[in-house]
Amino acid sequence: SLASPSSSSSSSSSSAPSGSENSSGLPCLKPSEIVHELDKHIVGQDDGKRSVAIALRNRWRRHQLPDDLKSEVLPKNILMIGPTGVGKTEIARRLAKLTHAPFIKVEATKFTEIGFHGRDVDQIIRDLVDIAIMQQRQKRREQTAARVKETVEEKIIDILVGEEGRPGMRQSFRDLLRSGQLDERTVEIDVPERRTSGDVGLGVFLEPSRGIPMDDIISRFRTMIGGGKPQKRRMSVAECRPLIEEGEMERQMDQDSITRDAILSVENDGIVFIDEIDKICTKSEYRHGQDASAEGVQRDLLPIIEGSVVQTKYGNISTDHILFIASGAFHDVKPSDLLAELQGRLPIRVELKGLQEEDLYRILTEPKHNLIEQQVALMKTENITLRFSEESIREIAKVAAEVNLTVENIGARRLHTVVERICEDVSFYGPDWGSQEVVITDTKVREVVDDMLVKSDLSRYIL
């Protein structure tokens, strides 16, 4: 079993302190700490959690190396294999919240081979850069928030009393402003011109090597043509504050620096999660001709995952050190049906286990903000105290496991169906009942879901 975060934190004095950051801004969580965070939301699947935790820690380790060695250390990409509803996508979702690195989750089925109508795989990297730009802008906003707040306050006071107002009068208005007593006062301001991130000149539009999508070119031309001078508008102090704040925030942001840092962040710490990769896989005995939505996409993914240069509107992006995590259920095909070259670019294989009845029970009770907690909290807003007995939770898990076996195995997602069916009456009639306590028992669970288990055509009862 994994060491607990408390014990692992004292195991090595040379490790980075928990919660600190490296030079790239990534949190220096140890693998055991990453697994501990994932355990709060995901039941089981220790192999998947360990592989992701090691991969994330290796990003930090690489940043500690000298530059000549750092460029040689490539990420070990991961292939997660397991049935639907066992936690593959949830691991990715929680990973995105846990790490400060640029992260994007994409569905492999949304892409087509280059030359066919549809999105090409290079768009993954372009979207990742856009996410990194937004992250860097948010980071700069947080860094300058206090300074901008002071500046905005002074500008509002200038509008109210004039720039030449006496210090005593300015201080009086400042106190009134901070207490909110001036929020309804009407003032006249120049509405600042909104600027889009990553504005580029006409020369870039006409430069074919930059690879800018046509819809982006059109939107930017509209911005250039439609941009006018700031206009005077009358509004309350409360309404003008966010407008002045936004304009001041834009003035204090260095777009070139933001773009430069975002590109570095993508190239060194970016993570791409490719879901449903088995859906672009064809059985080897059925391979003949080219398929724009399957094997062709695999071929296009090869250079990106191996390491290549992708052209974006912000410049060229190297994918050499981006971590790729692919996942798929592989019900009808096998991982060996992927192109051999693509298999080689996903060297770490992790098999996630199907969920049993006990796993479903743990999913209902252990994770932070689990389904039961959510239902209780939702009904609390109607002044209804909803309680689930221990036996009822066991019964819900049992029913979900049985329906998964007899109809189709959709994993933990089956719990949503069962819980919603059980809570349907209280959700519908609850607002009319007023304040009271409702207890869900195992008998109630059986009464509600019995028809799900006795009908021959079970699928018609399943969402």
Short mmCIF file of C-alpha atoms in Angstrom, two decimals:
data_model
loop_
_atom_site.label_atom_id
_atom_site.label_comp_id
_atom_site.label_asym_id
_atom_site.label_seq_id
_atom_site.Cartn_x
_atom_site.Cartn_y
_atom_site.Cartn_z
CA SER A 1 0.00 0.00 0.00
CA LEU A 2 1.05 3.58 -0.53
CA ALA A 3 2.63 5.53 2.29
CA SER A 4 0.39 8.21 3.72
CA PRO A 5 1.25 11.84 2.90
CA SER A 6 2.25 12.47 6.51
CA SER A 7 4.75 9.62 6.55
CA SER A 8 6.07 10.32 3.06
CA SER A 9 6.72 13.95 3.86
CA SER A 10 9.37 12.98 6.41
CA SER A 11 10.95 10.21 4.36
CA SER A 12 13.37 12.43 2.47
CA SER A 13 14.70 15.76 3.57
CA SER A 14 15.96 16.49 0.06
CA SER A 15 12.48 16.46 -1.47
CA ALA A 16 10.74 19.70 -2.24
CA PRO A 17 8.35 20.90 0.44
CA SER A 18 4.73 19.96 -0.10
CA GLY A 19 2.73 22.67 -1.82
CA SER A 20 5.77 24.69 -2.93
CA GLU A 21 6.41 25.41 -6.58
CA ASN A 22 9.33 24.89 -8.92
CA SER A 23 10.74 27.44 -11.33
CA SER A 24 8.00 26.67 -13.85
CA GLY A 25 5.23 27.34 -11.36
CA LEU A 26 4.20 23.67 -11.04
CA PRO A 27 3.28 22.49 -7.54
CA CYS A 28 5.98 20.16 -6.15
CA LEU A 29 3.64 17.46 -4.89
CA LYS A 30 5.20 14.09 -4.20
CA PRO A 31 3.65 11.03 -5.88
CA SER A 32 2.08 9.87 -2.62
CA GLU A 33 0.54 13.32 -2.11
CA ILE A 34 -0.86 13.35 -5.64
CA VAL A 35 -2.42 9.91 -5.06
CA HIS A 36 -3.80 11.13 -1.72
CA GLU A 37 -5.50 14.06 -3.46
CA LEU A 38 -6.95 11.79 -6.15
CA ASP A 39 -8.17 9.38 -3.44
CA LYS A 40 -10.46 12.11 -2.15
CA HIS A 41 -12.51 11.91 -5.34
CA ILE A 42 -11.77 8.56 -7.03
CA VAL A 43 -12.21 5.09 -5.53
CA GLY A 44 -9.61 2.44 -6.30
CA GLN A 45 -7.66 2.39 -9.59
CA ASP A 46 -4.37 2.65 -7.72
CA ASP A 47 -2.32 1.67 -10.79
CA GLY A 48 -3.72 4.56 -12.82
CA LYS A 49 -3.22 7.03 -10.00
CA ARG A 50 0.37 5.88 -9.43
CA SER A 51 1.28 6.18 -13.12
CA VAL A 52 -0.16 9.70 -13.36
CA ALA A 53 1.51 10.71 -10.08
CA ILE A 54 4.91 9.48 -11.24
CA ALA A 55 4.52 11.25 -14.59
CA LEU A 56 3.68 14.53 -12.85
CA ARG A 57 6.58 14.21 -10.43
CA ASN A 58 8.91 13.51 -13.34
CA ARG A 59 7.98 16.93 -14.74
CA TRP A 60 9.29 18.49 -11.55
CA ARG A 61 12.42 16.28 -11.55
CA ARG A 62 13.24 17.29 -15.11
CA HIS A 63 13.19 20.98 -14.14
CA GLN A 64 15.90 20.31 -11.57
CA LEU A 65 18.34 18.97 -14.18
CA PRO A 66 21.04 21.00 -15.97
CA ASP A 67 19.92 22.42 -19.31
CA ASP A 68 21.95 20.07 -21.51
CA LEU A 69 20.44 16.99 -19.82
CA LYS A 70 16.98 18.50 -19.43
CA SER A 71 16.44 18.64 -23.18
CA GLU A 72 17.19 14.90 -23.49
CA VAL A 73 14.66 13.72 -20.89
CA LEU A 74 11.38 12.99 -22.66
CA PRO A 75 8.05 12.25 -20.94
CA LYS A 76 6.83 8.64 -20.78
CA ASN A 77 3.36 8.83 -22.30
CA ILE A 78 0.57 6.75 -20.77
CA LEU A 79 -2.18 4.54 -22.21
CA MET A 80 -5.07 3.84 -19.80
CA ILE A 81 -7.13 0.76 -20.63
CA GLY A 82 -10.40 -0.05 -18.92
CA PRO A 83 -14.18 -0.29 -19.32
CA THR A 84 -16.35 2.80 -19.34
CA GLY A 85 -17.27 4.43 -16.06
CA VAL A 86 -14.29 3.21 -13.99
CA GLY A 87 -12.55 6.57 -13.53
CA LYS A 88 -10.33 7.21 -16.57
CA THR A 89 -11.92 10.55 -17.42
CA GLU A 90 -12.36 11.45 -13.75
CA ILE A 91 -8.63 11.03 -13.17
CA ALA A 92 -8.03 13.49 -16.02
CA ARG A 93 -10.60 15.94 -14.66
CA ARG A 94 -9.16 15.90 -11.16
CA LEU A 95 -5.64 16.09 -12.57
CA ALA A 96 -6.56 19.32 -14.35
CA LYS A 97 -7.64 20.87 -11.05
CA LEU A 98 -4.63 19.54 -9.17
CA THR A 99 -1.90 20.79 -11.48
CA HIS A 100 -1.27 24.35 -12.55
CA ALA A 101 0.11 23.15 -15.88
CA PRO A 102 -1.68 23.79 -19.19
CA PHE A 103 -4.09 20.86 -19.52
CA ILE A 104 -6.55 19.89 -22.23
CA LYS A 105 -8.86 16.90 -22.58
CA VAL A 106 -9.99 15.99 -26.09
CA GLU A 107 -12.10 13.27 -27.65
CA ALA A 108 -10.19 11.39 -30.35
CA THR A 109 -13.38 10.95 -32.38
CA LYS A 110 -13.71 14.71 -32.95
CA PHE A 111 -10.72 14.81 -35.28
CA THR A 112 -10.25 13.81 -38.90
CA GLU A 113 -7.20 13.21 -41.05
CA ILE A 114 -5.54 16.32 -42.50
CA GLY A 115 -7.04 17.06 -45.90
CA PHE A 116 -10.55 15.98 -44.90
CA HIS A 117 -13.34 18.21 -43.65
CA GLY A 118 -13.17 18.57 -39.87
CA ARG A 119 -10.72 19.43 -37.11
CA ASP A 120 -7.13 18.30 -37.61
CA VAL A 121 -5.05 17.10 -34.66
CA ASP A 122 -2.82 20.20 -34.71
CA GLN A 123 -5.82 22.03 -33.26
CA ILE A 124 -5.18 20.18 -29.98
CA ILE A 125 -1.93 22.08 -29.50
CA ARG A 126 -3.45 25.38 -30.63
CA ASP A 127 -6.24 24.97 -28.06
CA LEU A 128 -3.67 24.06 -25.41
CA VAL A 129 -1.79 27.30 -26.08
CA ASP A 130 -5.04 29.27 -25.77
CA ILE A 131 -5.61 27.64 -22.38
CA ALA A 132 -2.07 28.52 -21.31
CA ILE A 133 -2.61 32.13 -22.39
CA MET A 134 -5.74 32.32 -20.23
CA GLN A 135 -3.88 30.77 -17.30
CA GLN A 136 -1.05 33.28 -17.58
CA ARG A 137 -3.50 36.18 -17.82
CA GLN A 138 -5.32 34.96 -14.72
CA LYS A 139 -2.01 34.61 -12.92
CA ARG A 140 -1.06 38.18 -13.82
CA ARG A 141 -4.49 39.41 -12.72
CA GLU A 142 -3.99 37.85 -9.31
CA GLN A 143 -0.51 39.33 -9.03
CA THR A 144 -1.65 42.86 -9.87
CA ALA A 145 -5.11 42.74 -8.22
CA ALA A 146 -4.15 44.75 -5.13
CA ARG A 147 -2.31 47.41 -7.13
CA VAL A 148 -5.13 47.70 -9.66
CA LYS A 149 -7.71 48.02 -6.88
CA GLU A 150 -5.85 51.03 -5.44
CA THR A 151 -5.53 52.64 -8.87
CA VAL A 152 -9.23 52.14 -9.62
CA GLU A 153 -10.14 53.65 -6.28
CA GLU A 154 -8.07 56.74 -7.02
CA LYS A 155 -9.60 57.10 -10.49
CA ILE A 156 -13.15 56.96 -9.10
CA ILE A 157 -12.26 59.57 -6.49
CA ASP A 158 -10.78 61.74 -9.28
CA ILE A 159 -14.12 61.52 -11.08
CA LEU A 160 -16.07 62.40 -7.94
CA VAL A 161 -14.00 65.26 -6.48
CA GLY A 162 -11.53 66.13 -9.24
CA GLU A 163 -7.81 65.52 -9.37
CA GLU A 164 -7.13 68.75 -7.48
CA GLY A 165 -9.39 67.93 -4.54
CA ARG A 166 -8.06 68.58 -1.03
CA PRO A 167 -6.45 65.57 0.71
CA GLY A 168 -9.00 65.73 3.51
CA MET A 169 -11.92 65.68 1.09
CA ARG A 170 -10.37 62.85 -0.91
CA GLN A 171 -9.95 60.80 2.25
CA SER A 172 -13.58 61.40 3.22
CA PHE A 173 -14.78 60.25 -0.19
CA ARG A 174 -12.40 57.28 -0.01
CA ASP A 175 -13.98 56.17 3.27
CA LEU A 176 -17.48 56.57 1.81
CA LEU A 177 -16.44 54.65 -1.31
CA ARG A 178 -14.99 51.74 0.68
CA SER A 179 -18.12 51.53 2.84
CA GLY A 180 -20.33 51.32 -0.28
CA GLN A 181 -22.26 54.51 0.41
CA LEU A 182 -21.34 55.94 -3.01
CA ASP A 183 -22.29 52.88 -5.05
CA GLU A 184 -25.51 54.47 -6.32
CA ARG A 185 -23.92 57.81 -7.20
CA THR A 186 -24.12 58.50 -10.95
CA VAL A 187 -20.91 59.46 -12.74
CA GLU A 188 -19.80 59.94 -16.34
CA ILE A 189 -16.84 57.91 -17.55
CA ASP A 190 -15.06 56.96 -20.76
CA VAL A 191 -15.81 53.29 -21.35
CA PRO A 192 -12.41 51.68 -22.04
CA GLU A 193 -11.88 49.97 -25.37
CA ARG A 194 -11.89 46.20 -24.98
CA ARG A 195 -8.75 44.53 -26.27
CA THR A 196 -8.58 40.90 -27.29
CA SER A 197 -5.69 38.77 -26.15
CA GLY A 198 -3.05 37.93 -28.70
CA ASP A 199 -3.83 40.76 -31.15
CA VAL A 200 -1.54 40.57 -34.16
CA GLY A 201 -0.92 42.85 -37.08
CA LEU A 202 -2.04 42.59 -40.70
CA GLY A 203 1.34 41.23 -41.72
CA VAL A 204 0.78 38.12 -39.63
CA PHE A 205 -2.61 37.53 -41.28
CA LEU A 206 -0.94 37.46 -44.68
CA GLU A 207 1.92 35.23 -43.60
CA PRO A 208 0.95 31.68 -44.61
CA SER A 209 3.64 30.02 -42.51
CA ARG A 210 1.87 31.00 -39.29
CA GLY A 211 -0.98 28.59 -39.97
CA ILE A 212 -3.78 30.78 -38.58
CA PRO A 213 -7.28 29.30 -39.08
CA MET A 214 -9.56 31.25 -41.42
CA ASP A 215 -12.29 31.79 -38.80
CA ASP A 216 -9.69 33.37 -36.51
CA ILE A 217 -8.52 35.68 -39.30
CA ILE A 218 -12.10 36.82 -39.91
CA SER A 219 -12.79 37.48 -36.23
CA ARG A 220 -9.60 39.50 -35.86
CA PHE A 221 -10.35 41.61 -38.94
CA ARG A 222 -13.75 42.37 -37.43
CA THR A 223 -12.02 43.43 -34.22
CA MET A 224 -9.66 45.70 -36.15
CA ILE A 225 -12.46 47.27 -38.17
CA GLY A 226 -14.94 47.57 -35.30
CA GLY A 227 -12.56 49.02 -32.73
CA GLY A 228 -13.60 52.63 -32.09
CA LYS A 229 -12.72 55.36 -29.62
CA PRO A 230 -13.91 55.10 -26.00
CA GLN A 231 -17.36 56.58 -25.50
CA LYS A 232 -18.68 58.63 -22.57
CA ARG A 233 -21.40 56.90 -20.60
CA ARG A 234 -23.35 57.72 -17.45
CA MET A 235 -23.67 54.95 -14.88
CA SER A 236 -23.48 54.29 -11.16
CA VAL A 237 -20.20 53.96 -9.30
CA ALA A 238 -20.93 50.26 -8.71
CA GLU A 239 -21.39 49.70 -12.46
CA CYS A 240 -18.34 51.67 -13.56
CA ARG A 241 -15.92 50.06 -11.11
CA PRO A 242 -15.51 46.73 -13.02
CA LEU A 243 -15.15 48.61 -16.32
CA ILE A 244 -12.40 50.85 -14.99
CA GLU A 245 -10.79 47.85 -13.32
CA GLU A 246 -10.79 45.85 -16.56
CA GLY A 247 -9.25 48.73 -18.51
CA GLU A 248 -6.56 49.26 -15.87
CA MET A 249 -5.84 45.53 -15.74
CA GLU A 250 -5.34 45.46 -19.51
CA ARG A 251 -2.98 48.43 -19.37
CA GLN A 252 -0.81 46.73 -16.78
CA MET A 253 -0.55 43.46 -18.69
CA ASP A 254 2.36 42.86 -21.03
CA GLN A 255 0.86 40.68 -23.76
CA ASP A 256 4.25 39.74 -25.21
CA SER A 257 5.45 38.54 -21.81
CA ILE A 258 2.21 36.60 -21.25
CA THR A 259 2.51 34.89 -24.64
CA ARG A 260 6.18 34.06 -24.08
CA ASP A 261 5.52 32.52 -20.65
CA ALA A 262 2.50 30.61 -21.97
CA ILE A 263 4.52 29.05 -24.80
CA LEU A 264 7.26 28.01 -22.37
CA SER A 265 4.64 26.53 -20.06
CA VAL A 266 3.05 24.51 -22.86
CA GLU A 267 6.35 23.22 -24.22
CA ASN A 268 7.74 22.19 -20.83
CA ASP A 269 4.70 21.30 -18.70
CA GLY A 270 1.71 20.85 -21.04
CA ILE A 271 -0.52 17.79 -20.59
CA VAL A 272 -2.86 16.41 -23.28
CA PHE A 273 -5.47 13.81 -22.34
CA ILE A 274 -6.85 11.98 -25.40
CA ASP A 275 -10.03 10.10 -24.51
CA GLU A 276 -11.82 7.41 -26.54
CA ILE A 277 -8.67 6.54 -28.49
CA ASP A 278 -10.07 3.05 -29.06
CA LYS A 279 -12.81 4.60 -31.22
CA ILE A 280 -10.22 5.49 -33.90
CA CYS A 281 -8.82 1.98 -33.85
CA THR A 282 -9.75 -0.66 -36.42
CA LYS A 283 -9.33 -4.41 -36.07
CA SER A 284 -6.24 -5.49 -37.99
CA GLU A 285 -8.19 -7.99 -40.12
CA TYR A 286 -10.56 -5.23 -41.28
CA ARG A 287 -7.93 -2.71 -42.30
CA HIS A 288 -8.24 -1.79 -45.96
CA GLY A 289 -8.08 1.62 -47.56
CA GLN A 290 -7.93 4.91 -45.71
CA ASP A 291 -10.43 6.01 -43.07
CA ALA A 292 -10.55 9.76 -42.45
CA SER A 293 -11.85 9.31 -38.91
CA ALA A 294 -9.74 6.39 -37.76
CA GLU A 295 -6.36 5.20 -38.98
CA GLY A 296 -5.62 8.52 -40.65
CA VAL A 297 -6.05 10.29 -37.31
CA GLN A 298 -3.64 7.81 -35.72
CA ARG A 299 -1.06 8.62 -38.37
CA ASP A 300 -1.52 12.34 -37.76
CA LEU A 301 -1.13 11.86 -34.00
CA LEU A 302 2.21 10.10 -34.43
CA PRO A 303 4.44 13.15 -35.04
CA ILE A 304 2.70 15.25 -32.38
CA ILE A 305 3.11 12.61 -29.67
CA GLU A 306 6.65 11.75 -30.73
CA GLY A 307 7.69 15.40 -30.88
CA SER A 308 7.27 17.91 -33.66
CA VAL A 309 6.67 21.61 -34.28
CA VAL A 310 3.09 22.88 -34.59
CA GLN A 311 2.34 26.28 -36.09
CA THR A 312 0.00 28.49 -34.08
CA LYS A 313 -0.98 32.16 -34.20
CA TYR A 314 1.42 32.77 -31.31
CA GLY A 315 4.39 31.13 -33.00
CA ASN A 316 5.82 27.64 -33.38
CA ILE A 317 5.24 25.18 -30.52
CA SER A 318 7.50 22.18 -29.90
CA THR A 319 5.66 19.10 -28.58
CA ASP A 320 8.82 17.23 -27.52
CA HIS A 321 8.14 17.55 -23.78
CA ILE A 322 4.33 17.61 -23.68
CA LEU A 323 2.91 14.67 -21.71
CA PHE A 324 0.24 12.67 -23.57
CA ILE A 325 -2.22 10.45 -21.69
CA ALA A 326 -4.53 8.36 -23.88
CA SER A 327 -7.44 6.26 -22.66
CA GLY A 328 -9.97 3.88 -24.10
CA ALA A 329 -12.31 1.04 -23.14
CA PHE A 330 -11.05 -1.28 -25.92
CA HIS A 331 -14.22 -3.42 -25.83
CA ASP A 332 -14.25 -4.40 -29.51
CA VAL A 333 -10.58 -3.85 -30.31
CA LYS A 334 -7.28 -4.43 -28.55
CA PRO A 335 -4.46 -1.98 -27.84
CA SER A 336 -2.39 -4.08 -30.25
CA ASP A 337 -4.80 -3.00 -33.02
CA LEU A 338 -3.42 0.53 -32.77
CA LEU A 339 -0.72 1.37 -35.28
CA ALA A 340 2.54 -0.14 -34.09
CA GLU A 341 4.24 3.26 -34.19
CA LEU A 342 1.54 4.76 -31.98
CA GLN A 343 1.84 1.89 -29.50
CA GLY A 344 5.54 2.66 -29.22
CA ARG A 345 4.79 6.28 -28.38
CA LEU A 346 2.57 5.22 -25.45
CA PRO A 347 5.03 3.04 -23.52
CA ILE A 348 3.32 3.06 -20.10
CA ARG A 349 0.29 0.74 -20.08
CA VAL A 350 -2.17 0.92 -17.18
CA GLU A 351 -5.18 -1.36 -16.91
CA LEU A 352 -8.05 -0.01 -14.84
CA LYS A 353 -10.29 -2.61 -13.23
CA GLY A 354 -14.04 -2.93 -13.65
CA LEU A 355 -16.18 -1.87 -10.70
CA GLN A 356 -17.74 -4.46 -8.39
CA GLU A 357 -20.58 -3.99 -5.88
CA GLU A 358 -18.20 -3.05 -3.06
CA ASP A 359 -16.51 -0.46 -5.30
CA LEU A 360 -19.87 1.12 -6.09
CA TYR A 361 -20.68 1.29 -2.37
CA ARG A 362 -17.38 3.03 -1.70
CA ILE A 363 -18.08 5.50 -4.53
CA LEU A 364 -21.36 6.40 -2.81
CA THR A 365 -19.74 6.98 0.59
CA GLU A 366 -16.02 7.74 0.42
CA PRO A 367 -15.29 10.49 -2.14
CA LYS A 368 -15.53 14.12 -1.14
CA HIS A 369 -18.91 15.52 -2.26
CA ASN A 370 -20.18 12.07 -3.29
CA LEU A 371 -23.60 11.45 -4.87
CA ILE A 372 -25.35 10.92 -1.53
CA GLU A 373 -23.91 14.15 -0.14
CA GLN A 374 -24.99 16.01 -3.24
CA GLN A 375 -28.59 14.80 -3.01
CA VAL A 376 -28.79 15.67 0.69
CA ALA A 377 -27.42 19.16 0.03
CA LEU A 378 -29.81 19.75 -2.89
CA MET A 379 -32.87 18.85 -0.81
CA LYS A 380 -31.60 20.94 2.10
CA THR A 381 -32.28 23.99 -0.08
CA GLU A 382 -35.98 23.00 0.11
CA ASN A 383 -35.79 22.68 3.94
CA ILE A 384 -36.05 18.90 3.60
CA THR A 385 -33.68 16.75 5.65
CA LEU A 386 -32.90 13.77 3.42
CA ARG A 387 -31.25 10.75 5.03
CA PHE A 388 -30.06 7.48 3.51
CA SER A 389 -29.81 4.49 5.82
CA GLU A 390 -26.70 2.32 5.63
CA GLU A 391 -28.80 -0.55 4.28
CA SER A 392 -30.29 1.65 1.55
CA ILE A 393 -26.83 2.66 0.32
CA ARG A 394 -25.81 -1.00 0.23
CA GLU A 395 -28.96 -1.79 -1.74
CA ILE A 396 -28.28 1.01 -4.24
CA ALA A 397 -24.81 -0.39 -4.87
CA LYS A 398 -26.24 -3.90 -5.25
CA VAL A 399 -28.90 -2.77 -7.75
CA ALA A 400 -26.40 -0.76 -9.79
CA ALA A 401 -24.00 -3.72 -9.96
CA GLU A 402 -26.80 -6.10 -10.99
CA VAL A 403 -28.13 -3.82 -13.74
CA ASN A 404 -24.58 -3.32 -15.02
CA LEU A 405 -24.31 -7.09 -15.37
CA THR A 406 -27.71 -7.71 -16.98
CA VAL A 407 -28.02 -4.71 -19.29
CA GLU A 408 -24.78 -3.00 -20.16
CA ASN A 409 -21.84 -2.15 -17.95
CA ILE A 410 -21.52 1.62 -17.73
CA GLY A 411 -19.63 1.55 -14.44
CA ALA A 412 -20.16 4.24 -11.83
CA ARG A 413 -22.43 6.21 -14.16
CA ARG A 414 -25.14 3.65 -13.34
CA LEU A 415 -25.27 5.08 -9.82
CA HIS A 416 -26.54 8.40 -11.20
CA THR A 417 -29.46 6.58 -12.84
CA VAL A 418 -30.39 4.61 -9.73
CA VAL A 419 -30.02 7.49 -7.26
CA GLU A 420 -32.05 9.83 -9.47
CA ARG A 421 -34.82 7.22 -9.78
CA ILE A 422 -34.93 6.78 -5.99
CA CYS A 423 -35.01 10.52 -5.32
CA GLU A 424 -37.46 11.33 -8.10
CA ASP A 425 -40.54 11.69 -5.84
CA VAL A 426 -38.84 13.76 -3.16
CA SER A 427 -37.29 16.00 -5.82
CA PHE A 428 -40.65 16.56 -7.51
CA TYR A 429 -42.96 16.89 -4.49
CA GLY A 430 -40.42 18.19 -1.99
CA PRO A 431 -41.13 21.90 -2.55
CA ASP A 432 -44.82 21.22 -1.65
CA TRP A 433 -44.06 19.26 1.51
CA GLY A 434 -42.40 22.03 3.48
CA SER A 435 -39.87 21.39 6.24
CA GLN A 436 -39.65 17.70 7.15
CA GLU A 437 -37.35 14.69 7.28
CA VAL A 438 -37.33 12.03 4.59
CA VAL A 439 -35.55 8.73 5.21
CA ILE A 440 -34.58 6.46 2.33
CA THR A 441 -34.58 2.81 3.48
CA ASP A 442 -33.56 -0.39 1.72
CA THR A 443 -37.26 -1.26 1.42
CA LYS A 444 -37.93 2.02 -0.36
CA VAL A 445 -35.01 1.34 -2.71
CA ARG A 446 -36.40 -2.11 -3.61
CA GLU A 447 -39.89 -0.71 -4.20
CA VAL A 448 -38.61 1.94 -6.58
CA VAL A 449 -36.14 -0.16 -8.56
CA ASP A 450 -37.91 -3.53 -8.57
CA ASP A 451 -39.31 -2.92 -12.04
CA MET A 452 -35.76 -2.28 -13.27
CA LEU A 453 -34.83 -5.81 -12.25
CA VAL A 454 -37.93 -7.86 -13.25
CA LYS A 455 -38.80 -6.49 -16.68
CA SER A 456 -37.47 -8.51 -19.57
CA ASP A 457 -36.62 -5.42 -21.60
CA LEU A 458 -34.52 -3.79 -18.93
CA SER A 459 -32.95 -1.26 -21.24
CA ARG A 460 -36.15 0.75 -21.56
CA TYR A 461 -35.91 1.59 -17.85
CA ILE A 462 -32.32 2.78 -18.04
CA LEU A 463 -31.34 6.30 -18.95
#
